[in-house]
């Protein structure tokens, strides 16, 4: 399995158009991104994984083989202050993904919000449905983050393991 993210965008969508708040394509190593269990990698994928979607590099659980069946792991974004919105404005997270999960394993997109008073980060909360199975190719995911407008957030890509199978990385 590999959940590969190549291009991350936080957009403020207004009636007049979209404004990019943050974007990153993994062409320059980690740049503030981190992984909590060391399974995630940044680099150039090699077969059997597909080539990166735009550019030559991406992030994934394994870029040249099967993901290990040891620990779940989270790819964590740098913190981003989302803009305040009003009226019909919205804030969205958009990213390209390719994945191949073994049965019962899955991925989730998660969010953690910083408390403006204490500076403490909230527990991770799922903001997507389970991502499972095998994708037909690269696909664009769009998640509405308007409920978090004006907040300092981090995005997590949570890779979970249920059974000891192996699949492409």
XYZ file of C-alpha atoms in Angstrom, residues 27-165:
139
model
C 9.938 18.604 -4.343
C 12.108 20.031 -1.520
C 12.224 17.170 0.992
C 10.165 17.448 4.198
C 10.084 21.265 4.734
C 8.253 21.208 8.058
C 6.341 17.963 7.460
C 6.910 15.051 9.848
C 5.897 11.423 10.421
C 5.041 10.061 13.848
C 6.089 6.415 13.314
C 8.696 6.716 10.563
C 6.752 4.786 7.899
C 6.224 7.799 5.635
C 8.871 8.783 3.119
C 9.470 11.671 0.720
C 11.172 11.066 -2.603
C 10.830 9.686 -6.089
C 8.587 6.598 -6.303
C 9.844 3.536 -8.177
C 7.872 0.626 -9.670
C 5.581 -0.956 -8.767
C 4.344 2.409 -7.406
C 3.183 4.905 -10.051
C 5.167 8.025 -10.913
C 4.453 11.178 -8.920
C 1.491 13.322 -9.954
C 3.195 16.476 -11.157
C 6.854 17.002 -10.357
C 9.100 14.048 -9.651
C 8.699 13.612 -5.878
C 5.889 12.847 -3.462
C 5.173 11.583 0.051
C 4.059 8.012 0.649
C 4.198 5.178 3.132
C 6.753 3.356 0.985
C 7.943 4.607 -2.387
C 9.429 1.368 -3.735
C 7.519 -1.599 -2.356
C 5.053 -2.804 0.259
C 4.208 -0.912 3.419
C 5.324 -2.635 6.636
C 2.695 -4.373 8.725
C 4.006 -3.030 12.009
C 2.659 0.311 13.194
C 0.042 2.778 12.090
C 1.605 6.092 11.124
C 0.605 9.683 10.483
C 2.110 12.151 7.993
C 1.768 15.560 9.667
C 1.693 18.935 7.938
C 3.307 22.074 9.295
C 0.818 24.253 11.165
C -1.202 26.621 9.011
C -3.372 29.539 10.139
C -6.548 29.338 8.068
C -8.062 32.677 7.057
C -11.283 34.003 8.529
C -14.246 33.808 6.165
C -17.523 35.651 5.794
C -20.678 35.301 3.745
C -20.304 32.627 1.061
C -16.539 32.211 1.522
C -15.124 28.751 2.237
C -11.766 27.156 3.028
C -10.848 23.850 1.355
C -8.028 21.316 1.518
C -7.231 19.791 -1.872
C -4.655 17.116 -2.636
C -3.873 14.379 -5.146
C -3.820 10.807 -3.872
C -3.013 7.332 -5.112
C -3.457 4.340 -2.820
C -3.451 0.560 -2.652
C -4.569 -0.905 0.670
C -4.786 -4.549 1.683
C -8.195 -5.728 2.950
C -9.225 -4.030 6.208
C -6.370 -1.481 6.190
C -7.319 2.132 5.508
C -6.300 5.750 5.588
C -8.005 8.839 6.966
C -7.422 12.552 6.634
C -7.334 14.103 10.100
C -7.108 17.533 11.672
C -5.663 18.880 14.915
C -6.527 22.407 16.073
C -4.385 24.599 18.317
C -6.047 26.266 21.301
C -5.428 30.013 20.885
C -5.192 30.511 24.662
C -3.068 27.580 25.845
C -1.245 26.706 22.617
C -2.145 23.034 23.151
C -3.077 20.895 20.156
C -6.366 18.980 20.114
C -6.505 15.233 19.609
C -6.591 14.161 15.973
C -10.109 14.005 14.479
C -11.089 12.348 11.192
C -12.308 14.789 8.544
C -12.661 12.208 5.758
C -14.327 8.873 5.315
C -12.068 5.822 5.265
C -9.813 5.624 2.213
C -9.431 1.939 1.340
C -9.042 -0.507 -1.526
C -7.000 0.445 -4.568
C -7.470 3.636 -6.547
C -7.816 3.495 -10.332
C -5.111 6.153 -10.578
C -4.396 9.556 -9.127
C -7.514 11.317 -7.838
C -8.140 14.772 -6.420
C -9.657 14.940 -2.932
C -11.385 18.127 -1.764
C -12.349 18.584 1.893
C -14.254 21.574 3.266
C -12.380 23.128 6.216
C -14.647 26.160 6.612
C -15.580 25.057 10.151
C -11.910 25.663 11.093
C -11.598 29.145 9.519
C -9.433 31.497 11.582
C -7.807 28.582 13.449
C -4.226 27.300 13.534
C -4.417 23.716 12.263
C -2.316 20.723 11.269
C -3.446 18.078 8.793
C -2.629 14.425 9.375
C -2.731 11.599 6.849
C -3.375 8.568 9.092
C -2.327 5.151 7.760
C -3.922 2.299 9.736
C -3.091 -1.407 9.727
C -5.529 -4.115 10.798
C -4.237 -7.446 9.490
C -0.758 -8.687 8.653
C -1.005 -8.630 4.860
